[in-house]
Amino acid sequence: DDPKNPEARLAAAKTMAAARELAAKFQADLPDATVALSGSVALSNAFSEAVARDLSTLVPLMYVVVALLTWLLLRSLSAMIAVVIVIGLSTVSAMGLAGWIGFTLTPPSALSPIIILTLAVADSVHILSSVFSYLRRGYSRNEAIIEAMRVNFMAIFLTSFTTAIGFLSLNTSDAPPFRDMGNIVTLGVITAWIYSITFIPAFLSVIPLRASGSSETDHAPGMAILATIVIKLRWFWLVAMTTLTVFLAMQIPKIELNDQFVHWFDRSTE
Protein backbone atom coordinates (compact mmCIF):
# COMPACT_ATOMS: atom_id res chain seq x y z
CA ASP A 1 0.00 0.00 0.00
CA ASP A 2 2.50 2.59 -1.22
CA PRO A 3 0.70 5.81 -2.30
CA LYS A 4 3.69 6.86 -4.42
CA ASN A 5 3.55 3.63 -6.44
CA PRO A 6 1.12 3.77 -9.41
CA GLU A 7 0.79 -0.03 -9.39
CA ALA A 8 -0.15 0.04 -5.71
CA ARG A 9 -2.79 2.70 -6.34
CA LEU A 10 -4.23 0.67 -9.21
CA ALA A 11 -4.26 -2.45 -7.03
CA ALA A 12 -6.03 -0.51 -4.27
CA ALA A 13 -8.68 0.68 -6.72
CA LYS A 14 -9.28 -2.86 -7.98
CA THR A 15 -9.43 -4.19 -4.42
CA MET A 16 -11.95 -1.55 -3.42
CA ALA A 17 -14.09 -2.29 -6.48
CA ALA A 18 -14.22 -5.96 -5.53
CA ALA A 19 -14.88 -5.10 -1.88
CA ARG A 20 -17.76 -2.84 -2.83
CA GLU A 21 -19.33 -5.57 -4.93
CA LEU A 22 -19.02 -7.97 -2.00
CA ALA A 23 -20.46 -5.39 0.41
CA ALA A 24 -23.39 -4.69 -1.94
CA LYS A 25 -24.15 -8.39 -2.18
CA PHE A 26 -23.95 -8.77 1.59
CA GLN A 27 -26.21 -5.73 2.08
CA ALA A 28 -28.76 -7.19 -0.34
CA ASP A 29 -28.84 -10.48 1.57
CA LEU A 30 -29.07 -8.74 4.97
CA PRO A 31 -30.79 -5.36 4.44
CA ASP A 32 -30.99 -4.65 8.18
CA ALA A 33 -27.24 -4.94 8.64
CA THR A 34 -24.78 -2.05 8.43
CA VAL A 35 -21.85 -2.68 6.11
CA ALA A 36 -18.71 -0.53 6.29
CA LEU A 37 -15.47 -0.74 4.36
CA SER A 38 -12.41 0.30 6.35
CA GLY A 39 -8.66 -0.16 6.52
CA SER A 40 -5.57 1.37 4.94
CA VAL A 41 -6.57 0.33 1.41
CA ALA A 42 -9.97 2.00 1.74
CA LEU A 43 -8.33 5.16 3.08
CA SER A 44 -5.70 5.25 0.32
CA ASN A 45 -8.34 4.73 -2.36
CA ALA A 46 -10.52 7.46 -0.83
CA PHE A 47 -7.66 9.95 -1.20
CA SER A 48 -7.20 9.01 -4.86
CA GLU A 49 -10.90 9.31 -5.60
CA ALA A 50 -11.14 12.66 -3.81
CA VAL A 51 -8.24 14.05 -5.83
CA ALA A 52 -9.74 12.86 -9.13
CA ARG A 53 -13.15 14.27 -8.20
CA ASP A 54 -11.74 17.66 -7.22
CA LEU A 55 -9.62 17.94 -10.37
CA SER A 56 -12.62 17.16 -12.56
CA THR A 57 -15.01 19.59 -10.84
CA LEU A 58 -13.27 22.32 -8.83
CA VAL A 59 -10.63 23.25 -11.40
CA PRO A 60 -13.09 23.73 -14.32
CA LEU A 61 -15.40 25.64 -11.97
CA MET A 62 -12.58 27.98 -11.00
CA TYR A 63 -11.76 28.57 -14.67
CA VAL A 64 -15.36 29.63 -15.27
CA VAL A 65 -15.40 31.93 -12.23
CA VAL A 66 -12.07 33.56 -13.18
CA ALA A 67 -13.19 34.03 -16.78
CA LEU A 68 -16.46 35.69 -15.74
CA LEU A 69 -14.79 37.97 -13.19
CA THR A 70 -12.13 38.99 -15.71
CA TRP A 71 -14.79 39.89 -18.25
CA LEU A 72 -16.86 41.81 -15.70
CA LEU A 73 -13.91 43.79 -14.33
CA LEU A 74 -12.08 44.53 -17.58
CA ARG A 75 -15.13 44.53 -19.86
CA SER A 76 -13.17 42.85 -22.60
CA LEU A 77 -13.67 39.48 -24.25
CA SER A 78 -10.08 39.62 -25.50
CA ALA A 79 -8.78 40.06 -21.96
CA MET A 80 -10.86 37.16 -20.72
CA ILE A 81 -9.54 34.88 -23.48
CA ALA A 82 -5.96 35.96 -22.81
CA VAL A 83 -6.24 35.23 -19.08
CA VAL A 84 -7.81 31.80 -19.62
CA ILE A 85 -5.12 30.85 -22.15
CA VAL A 86 -2.28 31.94 -19.84
CA ILE A 87 -3.81 29.99 -16.95
CA GLY A 88 -4.16 26.91 -19.13
CA LEU A 89 -0.63 27.15 -20.52
CA SER A 90 0.86 27.69 -17.07
CA THR A 91 -1.03 24.80 -15.49
CA VAL A 92 -0.32 22.37 -18.32
CA SER A 93 3.36 23.34 -18.44
CA ALA A 94 3.80 22.98 -14.67
CA MET A 95 2.00 19.63 -14.47
CA GLY A 96 3.80 18.35 -17.58
CA LEU A 97 7.20 19.33 -16.19
CA ALA A 98 6.24 17.73 -12.88
CA GLY A 99 5.38 14.47 -14.63
CA TRP A 100 8.58 14.61 -16.68
CA ILE A 101 10.69 15.18 -13.57
CA GLY A 102 8.88 12.39 -11.74
CA PHE A 103 6.78 14.11 -9.07
CA THR A 104 3.86 12.16 -7.64
CA LEU A 105 0.33 13.51 -7.56
CA THR A 106 -0.97 13.22 -4.00
CA PRO A 107 -3.81 15.08 -2.20
CA PRO A 108 -1.54 18.01 -1.21
CA SER A 109 0.20 18.27 -4.59
CA ALA A 110 -3.15 17.94 -6.37
CA LEU A 111 -3.93 21.44 -5.08
CA SER A 112 -1.16 22.81 -7.32
CA PRO A 113 -3.36 23.61 -10.36
CA ILE A 114 -5.67 25.74 -8.20
CA ILE A 115 -2.75 27.64 -6.67
CA ILE A 116 -1.12 28.14 -10.08
CA LEU A 117 -4.42 29.43 -11.45
CA THR A 118 -4.55 32.13 -8.77
CA LEU A 119 -0.97 33.26 -9.34
CA ALA A 120 -1.24 33.26 -13.14
CA VAL A 121 -4.33 35.48 -12.96
CA ALA A 122 -2.45 38.09 -10.92
CA ASP A 123 0.34 38.43 -13.50
CA SER A 124 -2.02 38.64 -16.47
CA VAL A 125 -4.49 41.09 -14.96
CA HIS A 126 -1.75 43.54 -14.00
CA ILE A 127 -0.58 43.78 -17.60
CA LEU A 128 -4.05 43.76 -19.13
CA SER A 129 -5.45 46.47 -16.86
CA SER A 130 -2.47 48.70 -17.65
CA VAL A 131 -2.87 48.15 -21.39
CA PHE A 132 -6.54 49.17 -21.30
CA SER A 133 -5.70 52.14 -19.09
CA TYR A 134 -3.19 53.45 -21.64
CA LEU A 135 -5.59 52.80 -24.51
CA ARG A 136 -8.18 54.97 -22.79
CA ARG A 137 -5.57 57.73 -22.54
CA GLY A 138 -5.15 57.76 -26.30
CA TYR A 139 -2.11 55.52 -26.74
CA SER A 140 -1.93 53.33 -29.82
CA ARG A 141 -2.15 49.58 -29.38
CA ASN A 142 1.61 48.96 -29.57
CA GLU A 143 2.42 51.99 -27.43
CA ALA A 144 -0.02 50.83 -24.75
CA ILE A 145 1.44 47.31 -24.71
CA ILE A 146 5.03 48.57 -24.53
CA GLU A 147 4.24 51.05 -21.76
CA ALA A 148 2.29 48.43 -19.78
CA MET A 149 5.23 46.04 -20.00
CA ARG A 150 7.68 48.75 -18.96
CA VAL A 151 5.64 49.71 -15.92
CA ASN A 152 4.76 46.20 -14.74
CA PHE A 153 7.80 44.12 -15.69
CA MET A 154 9.82 44.58 -12.51
CA ALA A 155 6.80 44.36 -10.21
CA ILE A 156 5.63 41.09 -11.78
CA PHE A 157 9.17 39.69 -11.74
CA LEU A 158 9.66 40.47 -8.04
CA THR A 159 6.24 39.08 -7.17
CA SER A 160 6.90 35.83 -9.06
CA PHE A 161 10.46 35.54 -7.72
CA THR A 162 9.49 35.96 -4.07
CA THR A 163 6.46 33.67 -4.48
CA ALA A 164 8.69 30.96 -5.97
CA ILE A 165 11.09 31.28 -3.03
CA GLY A 166 8.18 30.92 -0.62
CA PHE A 167 6.93 27.71 -2.21
CA LEU A 168 10.45 26.32 -2.59
CA SER A 169 10.76 26.61 1.20
CA LEU A 170 8.30 23.71 1.43
CA ASN A 171 11.25 21.49 0.51
CA THR A 172 12.23 21.75 4.16
CA SER A 173 9.02 19.90 5.09
CA ASP A 174 9.29 16.38 6.47
CA ALA A 175 6.29 15.34 4.32
CA PRO A 176 7.24 14.52 0.69
CA PRO A 177 3.76 15.43 -0.68
CA PHE A 178 4.20 19.02 0.49
CA ARG A 179 7.64 19.17 -1.10
CA ASP A 180 6.08 18.04 -4.39
CA MET A 181 3.35 20.68 -4.06
CA GLY A 182 5.91 23.41 -3.45
CA ASN A 183 8.01 22.37 -6.43
CA ILE A 184 5.03 22.03 -8.79
CA VAL A 185 3.65 25.43 -7.81
CA THR A 186 7.12 26.93 -8.28
CA LEU A 187 7.17 25.57 -11.82
CA GLY A 188 3.74 27.09 -12.36
CA VAL A 189 4.83 30.48 -11.01
CA ILE A 190 7.85 30.54 -13.33
CA THR A 191 5.90 29.46 -16.41
CA ALA A 192 3.08 31.92 -15.60
CA TRP A 193 5.62 34.74 -15.46
CA ILE A 194 7.18 33.65 -18.77
CA TYR A 195 3.83 33.44 -20.54
CA SER A 196 2.70 36.77 -19.06
CA ILE A 197 5.68 38.67 -20.45
CA THR A 198 5.83 36.83 -23.79
CA PHE A 199 2.44 35.45 -24.77
CA ILE A 200 0.24 38.27 -23.42
CA PRO A 201 1.97 41.09 -25.37
CA ALA A 202 2.09 39.01 -28.55
CA PHE A 203 -1.54 37.96 -28.19
CA LEU A 204 -2.75 41.52 -27.54
CA SER A 205 -0.89 42.80 -30.57
CA VAL A 206 -2.81 40.60 -33.03
CA ILE A 207 -6.34 40.26 -31.66
CA PRO A 208 -9.10 42.90 -31.80
CA LEU A 209 -8.55 45.20 -28.84
CA ARG A 210 -10.80 47.97 -27.63
CA ALA A 211 -10.92 49.70 -24.26
CA SER A 212 -14.36 50.69 -23.03
CA GLY A 213 -14.89 53.99 -21.28
CA SER A 214 -12.72 57.09 -21.46
CA SER A 215 -9.69 58.56 -19.74
CA GLU A 216 -12.03 60.34 -17.29
CA THR A 217 -13.27 56.97 -16.02
CA ASP A 218 -9.80 55.51 -15.79
CA HIS A 219 -9.82 55.96 -12.04
CA ALA A 220 -13.00 54.74 -10.38
CA PRO A 221 -14.73 57.36 -8.18
CA GLY A 222 -15.17 54.78 -5.42
CA MET A 223 -11.41 54.27 -5.15
CA ALA A 224 -10.85 58.02 -4.90
CA ILE A 225 -13.37 58.24 -2.04
CA LEU A 226 -11.74 55.31 -0.28
CA ALA A 227 -8.29 56.88 -0.64
CA THR A 228 -9.57 60.18 0.78
CA ILE A 229 -11.08 58.46 3.82
CA VAL A 230 -7.92 56.46 4.51
CA ILE A 231 -5.67 59.53 4.21
CA LYS A 232 -7.86 61.72 6.44
CA LEU A 233 -8.16 59.04 9.14
CA ARG A 234 -4.69 57.57 8.69
CA TRP A 235 -3.81 57.48 12.41
CA PHE A 236 -7.10 55.79 13.28
CA TRP A 237 -6.59 53.10 10.63
CA LEU A 238 -2.94 52.63 11.65
CA VAL A 239 -3.85 52.00 15.29
CA ALA A 240 -6.95 49.95 14.47
CA MET A 241 -5.23 47.66 11.98
CA THR A 242 -2.20 47.21 14.24
CA THR A 243 -4.46 46.29 17.16
CA LEU A 244 -6.44 43.87 15.01
CA THR A 245 -3.26 42.24 13.73
CA VAL A 246 -1.87 41.77 17.25
CA PHE A 247 -5.20 40.35 18.46
CA LEU A 248 -5.38 37.85 15.59
CA ALA A 249 -1.73 36.86 16.08
CA MET A 250 -2.57 35.99 19.69
CA GLN A 251 -5.19 33.52 18.41
CA ILE A 252 -2.66 31.46 16.41
CA PRO A 253 -1.82 29.12 19.36
CA LYS A 254 -5.49 28.10 19.44
CA ILE A 255 -5.16 26.31 16.09
CA GLU A 256 -5.41 22.57 16.60
CA LEU A 257 -3.34 20.04 14.65
CA ASN A 258 -5.45 17.11 13.50
CA ASP A 259 -3.90 14.10 11.77
CA GLN A 260 -7.02 11.95 11.90
CA PHE A 261 -7.20 11.28 8.19
CA VAL A 262 -10.80 10.05 8.19
CA HIS A 263 -11.85 13.53 9.35
CA TRP A 264 -10.32 15.08 6.26
CA PHE A 265 -13.16 13.82 4.07
CA ASP A 266 -16.66 15.08 3.52
CA ARG A 267 -19.48 12.96 4.96
CA SER A 268 -20.39 11.93 1.43
CA THR A 269 -17.23 9.78 1.38
CA GLU A 270 -18.05 6.34 2.74
Coordinates of C-alpha atoms in Angstrom, one line a residue:
D1 CA 0.0 0.0 0.0
D2 CA 2.5 2.6 -1.2
P3 CA 0.7 5.8 -2.3
K4 CA 3.7 6.9 -4.4
N5 CA 3.6 3.6 -6.4
P6 CA 1.1 3.8 -9.4
E7 CA 0.8 0.0 -9.4
A8 CA -0.1 0.0 -5.7
R9 CA -2.8 2.7 -6.3
L10 CA -4.2 0.7 -9.2
A11 CA -4.3 -2.5 -7.0
A12 CA -6.0 -0.5 -4.3
A13 CA -8.7 0.7 -6.7
K14 CA -9.3 -2.9 -8.0
T15 CA -9.4 -4.2 -4.4
M16 CA -12.0 -1.5 -3.4
A17 CA -14.1 -2.3 -6.5
A18 CA -14.2 -6.0 -5.5
A19 CA -14.9 -5.1 -1.9
R20 CA -17.8 -2.8 -2.8
E21 CA -19.3 -5.6 -4.9
L22 CA -19.0 -8.0 -2.0
A23 CA -20.5 -5.4 0.4
A24 CA -23.4 -4.7 -1.9
K25 CA -24.2 -8.4 -2.2
F26 CA -23.9 -8.8 1.6
Q27 CA -26.2 -5.7 2.1
A28 CA -28.8 -7.2 -0.3
D29 CA -28.8 -10.5 1.6
L30 CA -29.1 -8.7 5.0
P31 CA -30.8 -5.4 4.4
D32 CA -31.0 -4.7 8.2
A33 CA -27.2 -4.9 8.6
T34 CA -24.8 -2.0 8.4
V35 CA -21.9 -2.7 6.1
A36 CA -18.7 -0.5 6.3
L37 CA -15.5 -0.7 4.4
S38 CA -12.4 0.3 6.4
G39 CA -8.7 -0.2 6.5
S40 CA -5.6 1.4 4.9
V41 CA -6.6 0.3 1.4
A42 CA -10.0 2.0 1.7
L43 CA -8.3 5.2 3.1
S44 CA -5.7 5.3 0.3
N45 CA -8.3 4.7 -2.4
A46 CA -10.5 7.5 -0.8
F47 CA -7.7 9.9 -1.2
S48 CA -7.2 9.0 -4.9
E49 CA -10.9 9.3 -5.6
A50 CA -11.1 12.7 -3.8
V51 CA -8.2 14.0 -5.8
A52 CA -9.7 12.9 -9.1
R53 CA -13.2 14.3 -8.2
D54 CA -11.7 17.7 -7.2
L55 CA -9.6 17.9 -10.4
S56 CA -12.6 17.2 -12.6
T57 CA -15.0 19.6 -10.8
L58 CA -13.3 22.3 -8.8
V59 CA -10.6 23.3 -11.4
P60 CA -13.1 23.7 -14.3
L61 CA -15.4 25.6 -12.0
M62 CA -12.6 28.0 -11.0
Y63 CA -11.8 28.6 -14.7
V64 CA -15.4 29.6 -15.3
V65 CA -15.4 31.9 -12.2
V66 CA -12.1 33.6 -13.2
A67 CA -13.2 34.0 -16.8
L68 CA -16.5 35.7 -15.7
L69 CA -14.8 38.0 -13.2
T70 CA -12.1 39.0 -15.7
W71 CA -14.8 39.9 -18.3
L72 CA -16.9 41.8 -15.7
L73 CA -13.9 43.8 -14.3
L74 CA -12.1 44.5 -17.6
R75 CA -15.1 44.5 -19.9
S76 CA -13.2 42.8 -22.6
L77 CA -13.7 39.5 -24.2
S78 CA -10.1 39.6 -25.5
A79 CA -8.8 40.1 -22.0
M80 CA -10.9 37.2 -20.7
I81 CA -9.5 34.9 -23.5
A82 CA -6.0 36.0 -22.8
V83 CA -6.2 35.2 -19.1
V84 CA -7.8 31.8 -19.6
I85 CA -5.1 30.8 -22.1
V86 CA -2.3 31.9 -19.8
I87 CA -3.8 30.0 -17.0
G88 CA -4.2 26.9 -19.1
L89 CA -0.6 27.1 -20.5
S90 CA 0.9 27.7 -17.1
T91 CA -1.0 24.8 -15.5
V92 CA -0.3 22.4 -18.3
S93 CA 3.4 23.3 -18.4
A94 CA 3.8 23.0 -14.7
M95 CA 2.0 19.6 -14.5
G96 CA 3.8 18.3 -17.6
L97 CA 7.2 19.3 -16.2
A98 CA 6.2 17.7 -12.9
G99 CA 5.4 14.5 -14.6
W100 CA 8.6 14.6 -16.7
I101 CA 10.7 15.2 -13.6
G102 CA 8.9 12.4 -11.7
F103 CA 6.8 14.1 -9.1
T104 CA 3.9 12.2 -7.6
L105 CA 0.3 13.5 -7.6
T106 CA -1.0 13.2 -4.0
P107 CA -3.8 15.1 -2.2
P108 CA -1.5 18.0 -1.2
S109 CA 0.2 18.3 -4.6
A110 CA -3.1 17.9 -6.4
L111 CA -3.9 21.4 -5.1
S112 CA -1.2 22.8 -7.3
P113 CA -3.4 23.6 -10.4
I114 CA -5.7 25.7 -8.2
I115 CA -2.7 27.6 -6.7
I116 CA -1.1 28.1 -10.1
L117 CA -4.4 29.4 -11.4
T118 CA -4.6 32.1 -8.8
L119 CA -1.0 33.3 -9.3
A120 CA -1.2 33.3 -13.1
V121 CA -4.3 35.5 -13.0
A122 CA -2.4 38.1 -10.9
D123 CA 0.3 38.4 -13.5
S124 CA -2.0 38.6 -16.5
V125 CA -4.5 41.1 -15.0
H126 CA -1.7 43.5 -14.0
I127 CA -0.6 43.8 -17.6
L128 CA -4.1 43.8 -19.1
S129 CA -5.5 46.5 -16.9
S130 CA -2.5 48.7 -17.7
V131 CA -2.9 48.2 -21.4
F132 CA -6.5 49.2 -21.3
S133 CA -5.7 52.1 -19.1
Y134 CA -3.2 53.5 -21.6
L135 CA -5.6 52.8 -24.5
R136 CA -8.2 55.0 -22.8
R137 CA -5.6 57.7 -22.5
G138 CA -5.1 57.8 -26.3
Y139 CA -2.1 55.5 -26.7
S140 CA -1.9 53.3 -29.8
R141 CA -2.1 49.6 -29.4
N142 CA 1.6 49.0 -29.6
E143 CA 2.4 52.0 -27.4
A144 CA 0.0 50.8 -24.7
I145 CA 1.4 47.3 -24.7
I146 CA 5.0 48.6 -24.5
E147 CA 4.2 51.1 -21.8
A148 CA 2.3 48.4 -19.8
M149 CA 5.2 46.0 -20.0
R150 CA 7.7 48.7 -19.0
V151 CA 5.6 49.7 -15.9
N152 CA 4.8 46.2 -14.7
F153 CA 7.8 44.1 -15.7
M154 CA 9.8 44.6 -12.5
A155 CA 6.8 44.4 -10.2
I156 CA 5.6 41.1 -11.8
F157 CA 9.2 39.7 -11.7
L158 CA 9.7 40.5 -8.0
T159 CA 6.2 39.1 -7.2
S160 CA 6.9 35.8 -9.1
F161 CA 10.5 35.5 -7.7
T162 CA 9.5 36.0 -4.1
T163 CA 6.5 33.7 -4.5
A164 CA 8.7 31.0 -6.0
I165 CA 11.1 31.3 -3.0
G166 CA 8.2 30.9 -0.6
F167 CA 6.9 27.7 -2.2
L168 CA 10.4 26.3 -2.6
S169 CA 10.8 26.6 1.2
L170 CA 8.3 23.7 1.4
N171 CA 11.3 21.5 0.5
T172 CA 12.2 21.8 4.2
S173 CA 9.0 19.9 5.1
D174 CA 9.3 16.4 6.5
A175 CA 6.3 15.3 4.3
P176 CA 7.2 14.5 0.7
P177 CA 3.8 15.4 -0.7
F178 CA 4.2 19.0 0.5
R179 CA 7.6 19.2 -1.1
D180 CA 6.1 18.0 -4.4
M181 CA 3.4 20.7 -4.1
G182 CA 5.9 23.4 -3.4
N183 CA 8.0 22.4 -6.4
I184 CA 5.0 22.0 -8.8
V185 CA 3.7 25.4 -7.8
T186 CA 7.1 26.9 -8.3
L187 CA 7.2 25.6 -11.8
G188 CA 3.7 27.1 -12.4
V189 CA 4.8 30.5 -11.0
I190 CA 7.9 30.5 -13.3
T191 CA 5.9 29.5 -16.4
A192 CA 3.1 31.9 -15.6
W193 CA 5.6 34.7 -15.5
I194 CA 7.2 33.6 -18.8
Y195 CA 3.8 33.4 -20.5
S196 CA 2.7 36.8 -19.1
I197 CA 5.7 38.7 -20.4
T198 CA 5.8 36.8 -23.8
F199 CA 2.4 35.5 -24.8
I200 CA 0.2 38.3 -23.4
P201 CA 2.0 41.1 -25.4
A202 CA 2.1 39.0 -28.5
F203 CA -1.5 38.0 -28.2
L204 CA -2.8 41.5 -27.5
S205 CA -0.9 42.8 -30.6
V206 CA -2.8 40.6 -33.0
I207 CA -6.3 40.3 -31.7
P208 CA -9.1 42.9 -31.8
L209 CA -8.6 45.2 -28.8
R210 CA -10.8 48.0 -27.6
A211 CA -10.9 49.7 -24.3
S212 CA -14.4 50.7 -23.0
G213 CA -14.9 54.0 -21.3
S214 CA -12.7 57.1 -21.5
S215 CA -9.7 58.6 -19.7
E216 CA -12.0 60.3 -17.3
T217 CA -13.3 57.0 -16.0
D218 CA -9.8 55.5 -15.8
H219 CA -9.8 56.0 -12.0
A220 CA -13.0 54.7 -10.4
P221 CA -14.7 57.4 -8.2
G222 CA -15.2 54.8 -5.4
M223 CA -11.4 54.3 -5.2
A224 CA -10.9 58.0 -4.9
I225 CA -13.4 58.2 -2.0
L226 CA -11.7 55.3 -0.3
A227 CA -8.3 56.9 -0.6
T228 CA -9.6 60.2 0.8
I229 CA -11.1 58.5 3.8
V230 CA -7.9 56.5 4.5
I231 CA -5.7 59.5 4.2
K232 CA -7.9 61.7 6.4
L233 CA -8.2 59.0 9.1
R234 CA -4.7 57.6 8.7
W235 CA -3.8 57.5 12.4
F236 CA -7.1 55.8 13.3
W237 CA -6.6 53.1 10.6
L238 CA -2.9 52.6 11.6
V239 CA -3.8 52.0 15.3
A240 CA -7.0 50.0 14.5
M241 CA -5.2 47.7 12.0
T242 CA -2.2 47.2 14.2
T243 CA -4.5 46.3 17.2
L244 CA -6.4 43.9 15.0
T245 CA -3.3 42.2 13.7
V246 CA -1.9 41.8 17.3
F247 CA -5.2 40.3 18.5
L248 CA -5.4 37.9 15.6
A249 CA -1.7 36.9 16.1
M250 CA -2.6 36.0 19.7
Q251 CA -5.2 33.5 18.4
I252 CA -2.7 31.5 16.4
P253 CA -1.8 29.1 19.4
K254 CA -5.5 28.1 19.4
I255 CA -5.2 26.3 16.1
E256 CA -5.4 22.6 16.6
L257 CA -3.3 20.0 14.7
N258 CA -5.4 17.1 13.5
D259 CA -3.9 14.1 11.8
Q260 CA -7.0 11.9 11.9
F261 CA -7.2 11.3 8.2
V262 CA -10.8 10.0 8.2
H263 CA -11.8 13.5 9.4
W264 CA -10.3 15.1 6.3
F265 CA -13.2 13.8 4.1
D266 CA -16.7 15.1 3.5
R267 CA -19.5 13.0 5.0
S268 CA -20.4 11.9 1.4
T269 CA -17.2 9.8 1.4
E270 CA -18.1 6.3 2.7

